[in-house]
Amino acid sequence: MRSHRLHSLRRQDVGKTVELNGWANKVRNLGKMVFVDLRDRWGITQVVLDPATIPIASQLRAEWVIAISGEVIARPTNMVRKDIATGEIEVSATTCQVISEAAELPFPIADGSKIEPSDTTRFTYRYLDLRRAKLKENIIARSTLTRLFRQEFENHDFLDIETPMLYKSTPEGAQEFIVPSRVQAGNFYALPQSPQVFKQLLMIAGFDRYYQIVKTFRDEDLRADRQPEFTQIDCEMSFVDQEQVLETIEAIVQKVLQQYLPDYQPTPFMRLTYDDAMQHYGSDKPDLRYDLRLHRLDAKDFVDGIPDALVAEEAGELVVIAARSCAEKYSRKRLDALQSLFMQAGGKRLAWCKVLADEWKTSIRGGISAATQAVLRTKLALQTGDMLFIGLGASPVLLTAMGTVRQHLAVELELTDPSQFKWAWITDFPLFERNDAGELASMHHPFTMPREQDLPLLGVQPLEAKAQAHDLVLNGVEVAGGSIRIHRPDVQAQVFTALGLSQQEIDSKFGFLLQALRYGTPPHGGIAFGFDRLVMLLTGNSSIREVIAFPKTYKGTCLMTSSPSPLAQELLAPYHIKSLVKPP
Ligand code: ASP
């Protein structure tokens, strides 16, 4: 049994007899002496063993689990180790017991190794990967953030209430995971993409404030910030308007940040409408750590008419970004790369100008006249050395394509400092958008309340209606989204109808909700955080897989446990299903 954890011994412990347990992080065998950095969750303590009295010492290898007893001795002041908190001391072992040997390691665990394992190796041996300092810190940070959020939600009178994992298939937007029912032949549960409907029912039930840190599931193509199962901090409040939801959530987040980030200076989150975000940043989740705003150019900005090269296309809108002091950084190759990025994003053509002291350099045939240069200099506050990127195309794609260029420029110009946190609320989203099939779809979800004044638009010009929806954006990533909900059954039915659901579909899929709304429903609204993304950003990581203990690969597989895996037909039969794919 250990007497101390491995981060705790200091100079004042010198002379004590201690029992320590842990993993051999590093073993340095100097022949007459063996030095072991012994590691546990909390830290590292250096142990010195003499093979003359402890013969096993010379056989110790990295990652063996050992128990030692010994005496704490001081290290000379000029030899204090700076790399560990216990660097003032070491423990001179009197006994060493090997508790468990480690097989040959697929990659080194101790810090300082130049060998970086491939993702495949990391995920196959995730339990070893998790021993590495960086990953361990991420998981501990996640636990801390979980605790802080819980505390703050509890402090604001939110009740932690669980909702079912076995739910039913509903058209909420994402592709679902389906679970066949054994008992109810031919019927299926779906795993929830969010506890949305249940949290609304909890408001109807009168709980007033609910929160839950909960796994949710979406069977979508994966990216660096997506996983098939992910964690939400989900919450809902009654008798509130949108402003009260935003204020409460902002207060909770600010409090958590103050406790989590030692130097955090709370400043109110920025507020932007969806339209402004799109116009100025070309994105509904703008990264506000840098400016690089989008500006529109029109005929009056071009004293001698818009150059032919910019009007040749049928799509005649122009949007410009002025990037500061980077003219010399942009070679032909880089400019071509930007151009193709812009075109892939749906833009028509991306022209550029280098603002030079004498003649501007530009990709626009015929150049830009001195008079127009003067207008642009004033309009965009240009300085010599700046660079203009002029995108040609048609809104709204032109805006999003320029938004992509904006983001790309920020990375190239190193404007994305990960230690800076810029938060923004985005509001006034459209209620509906057209999906890829050209059908009307909810931009947030079908339970979102339109703005009061837009209710008459539902049946006639639904695309014009704005929603009482809100997203919280951090450094260009959407970390939370929510809305005020529809609490009137007639409005809810109207929205379902606008979405093209037949009466029969409405009844079978959401009849229970419409029914519940008829029994006295308070106005209510809430939000859900993508907790994995939030932890990723707050820990300075660029993939959520770094902050999830056991994530899936981009293909949705777990390399460690080999899931998903085929099932033999006799195992499928009780569920009344037959696989179309033969097991190997
Ligand atoms: N259920 C929503 C989502 O998962 C969030 C919310 O509206 O509260 O996106």
PDB file of N, CA, C and O in Angstrom, residues 305-318 348-349 351 364-365 392-393:
ATOM      1  N   GLY A 305     -15.217  52.887 -64.074  1.00  0.00           N
ATOM      2  CA  GLY A 305     -15.999  51.694 -64.409  1.00  0.00           C
ATOM      3  C   GLY A 305     -15.316  50.442 -63.875  1.00  0.00           C
ATOM      4  O   GLY A 305     -14.089  50.409 -63.729  1.00  0.00           O
ATOM      5  N   ILE A 306     -16.127  49.437 -63.597  1.00  0.00           N
ATOM      6  CA  ILE A 306     -15.572  48.180 -63.088  1.00  0.00           C
ATOM      7  C   ILE A 306     -14.756  47.537 -64.205  1.00  0.00           C
ATOM      8  O   ILE A 306     -15.235  47.436 -65.341  1.00  0.00           O
ATOM      9  N   PRO A 307     -13.528  47.129 -63.931  1.00  0.00           N
ATOM     10  CA  PRO A 307     -12.716  46.505 -64.985  1.00  0.00           C
ATOM     11  C   PRO A 307     -13.464  45.324 -65.603  1.00  0.00           C
ATOM     12  O   PRO A 307     -14.143  44.588 -64.887  1.00  0.00           O
ATOM     13  N   ASP A 308     -13.306  45.175 -66.904  1.00  0.00           N
ATOM     14  CA  ASP A 308     -14.002  44.095 -67.616  1.00  0.00           C
ATOM     15  C   ASP A 308     -13.804  42.759 -66.933  1.00  0.00           C
ATOM     16  O   ASP A 308     -14.718  41.951 -66.843  1.00  0.00           O
ATOM     17  N   ALA A 309     -12.573  42.547 -66.470  1.00  0.00           N
ATOM     18  CA  ALA A 309     -12.244  41.251 -65.884  1.00  0.00           C
ATOM     19  C   ALA A 309     -13.145  40.932 -64.699  1.00  0.00           C
ATOM     20  O   ALA A 309     -13.295  39.784 -64.320  1.00  0.00           O
ATOM     21  N   LEU A 310     -13.743  41.961 -64.092  1.00  0.00           N
ATOM     22  CA  LEU A 310     -14.583  41.718 -62.925  1.00  0.00           C
ATOM     23  C   LEU A 310     -16.078  41.710 -63.240  1.00  0.00           C
ATOM     24  O   LEU A 310     -16.886  41.467 -62.363  1.00  0.00           O
ATOM     25  N   VAL A 311     -16.423  41.998 -64.470  1.00  0.00           N
ATOM     26  CA  VAL A 311     -17.852  41.966 -64.805  1.00  0.00           C
ATOM     27  C   VAL A 311     -18.171  40.893 -65.842  1.00  0.00           C
ATOM     28  O   VAL A 311     -19.319  40.656 -66.156  1.00  0.00           O
ATOM     29  N   ALA A 312     -17.113  40.265 -66.315  1.00  0.00           N
ATOM     30  CA  ALA A 312     -17.289  39.328 -67.414  1.00  0.00           C
ATOM     31  C   ALA A 312     -18.305  38.236 -67.093  1.00  0.00           C
ATOM     32  O   ALA A 312     -19.039  37.786 -67.943  1.00  0.00           O
ATOM     33  N   GLU A 313     -18.331  37.824 -65.848  1.00  0.00           N
ATOM     34  CA  GLU A 313     -19.224  36.720 -65.489  1.00  0.00           C
ATOM     35  C   GLU A 313     -20.641  37.250 -65.301  1.00  0.00           C
ATOM     36  O   GLU A 313     -20.852  38.402 -64.962  1.00  0.00           O
ATOM     37  N   GLU A 314     -21.582  36.323 -65.427  1.00  0.00           N
ATOM     38  CA  GLU A 314     -22.973  36.744 -65.251  1.00  0.00           C
ATOM     39  C   GLU A 314     -23.258  37.127 -63.799  1.00  0.00           C
ATOM     40  O   GLU A 314     -24.113  37.961 -63.524  1.00  0.00           O
ATOM     41  N   ALA A 315     -22.499  36.527 -62.893  1.00  0.00           N
ATOM     42  CA  ALA A 315     -22.734  36.805 -61.474  1.00  0.00           C
ATOM     43  C   ALA A 315     -21.944  38.025 -61.076  1.00  0.00           C
ATOM     44  O   ALA A 315     -20.741  37.995 -61.008  1.00  0.00           O
ATOM     45  N   GLY A 316     -22.633  39.118 -60.888  1.00  0.00           N
ATOM     46  CA  GLY A 316     -21.913  40.371 -60.820  1.00  0.00           C
ATOM     47  C   GLY A 316     -21.608  40.974 -59.466  1.00  0.00           C
ATOM     48  O   GLY A 316     -21.365  42.164 -59.406  1.00  0.00           O
ATOM     49  N   GLU A 317     -21.641  40.232 -58.360  1.00  0.00           N
ATOM     50  CA  GLU A 317     -21.351  40.881 -57.080  1.00  0.00           C
ATOM     51  C   GLU A 317     -19.868  40.781 -56.760  1.00  0.00           C
ATOM     52  O   GLU A 317     -19.207  39.806 -57.109  1.00  0.00           O
ATOM     53  N   LEU A 318     -19.380  41.805 -56.066  1.00  0.00           N
ATOM     54  CA  LEU A 318     -17.965  41.838 -55.689  1.00  0.00           C
ATOM     55  C   LEU A 318     -17.845  42.005 -54.181  1.00  0.00           C
ATOM     56  O   LEU A 318     -18.467  42.885 -53.594  1.00  0.00           O
ATOM     57  N   LYS A 348     -16.914  32.450 -58.132  1.00  0.00           N
ATOM     58  CA  LYS A 348     -16.619  32.395 -59.579  1.00  0.00           C
ATOM     59  C   LYS A 348     -15.144  32.657 -59.851  1.00  0.00           C
ATOM     60  O   LYS A 348     -14.489  31.925 -60.549  1.00  0.00           O
ATOM     61  N   ARG A 349     -14.666  33.763 -59.323  1.00  0.00           N
ATOM     62  CA  ARG A 349     -13.268  34.094 -59.565  1.00  0.00           C
ATOM     63  C   ARG A 349     -12.738  34.954 -58.416  1.00  0.00           C
ATOM     64  O   ARG A 349     -13.470  35.790 -57.877  1.00  0.00           O
ATOM     65  N   ALA A 351      -9.880  37.653 -57.623  1.00  0.00           N
ATOM     66  CA  ALA A 351      -8.801  38.502 -58.130  1.00  0.00           C
ATOM     67  C   ALA A 351      -8.005  39.038 -56.945  1.00  0.00           C
ATOM     68  O   ALA A 351      -8.492  39.038 -55.819  1.00  0.00           O
ATOM     69  N   ILE A 364      -5.899  41.590 -62.148  1.00  0.00           N
ATOM     70  CA  ILE A 364      -6.983  42.101 -63.004  1.00  0.00           C
ATOM     71  C   ILE A 364      -6.396  42.662 -64.292  1.00  0.00           C
ATOM     72  O   ILE A 364      -5.562  43.589 -64.241  1.00  0.00           O
ATOM     73  N   ARG A 365      -6.825  42.090 -65.399  1.00  0.00           N
ATOM     74  CA  ARG A 365      -6.296  42.526 -66.687  1.00  0.00           C
ATOM     75  C   ARG A 365      -6.563  44.015 -66.887  1.00  0.00           C
ATOM     76  O   ARG A 365      -7.648  44.498 -66.574  1.00  0.00           O
ATOM     77  N   LEU A 392     -15.567  37.326 -56.844  1.00  0.00           N
ATOM     78  CA  LEU A 392     -16.647  37.577 -57.790  1.00  0.00           C
ATOM     79  C   LEU A 392     -17.589  36.385 -57.731  1.00  0.00           C
ATOM     80  O   LEU A 392     -17.157  35.243 -57.722  1.00  0.00           O
ATOM     81  N   GLY A 393     -18.894  36.666 -57.653  1.00  0.00           N
ATOM     82  CA  GLY A 393     -19.856  35.566 -57.590  1.00  0.00           C
ATOM     83  C   GLY A 393     -21.224  36.103 -57.247  1.00  0.00           C
ATOM     84  O   GLY A 393     -21.505  37.277 -57.476  1.00  0.00           O
TER      85      GLY A 393
END
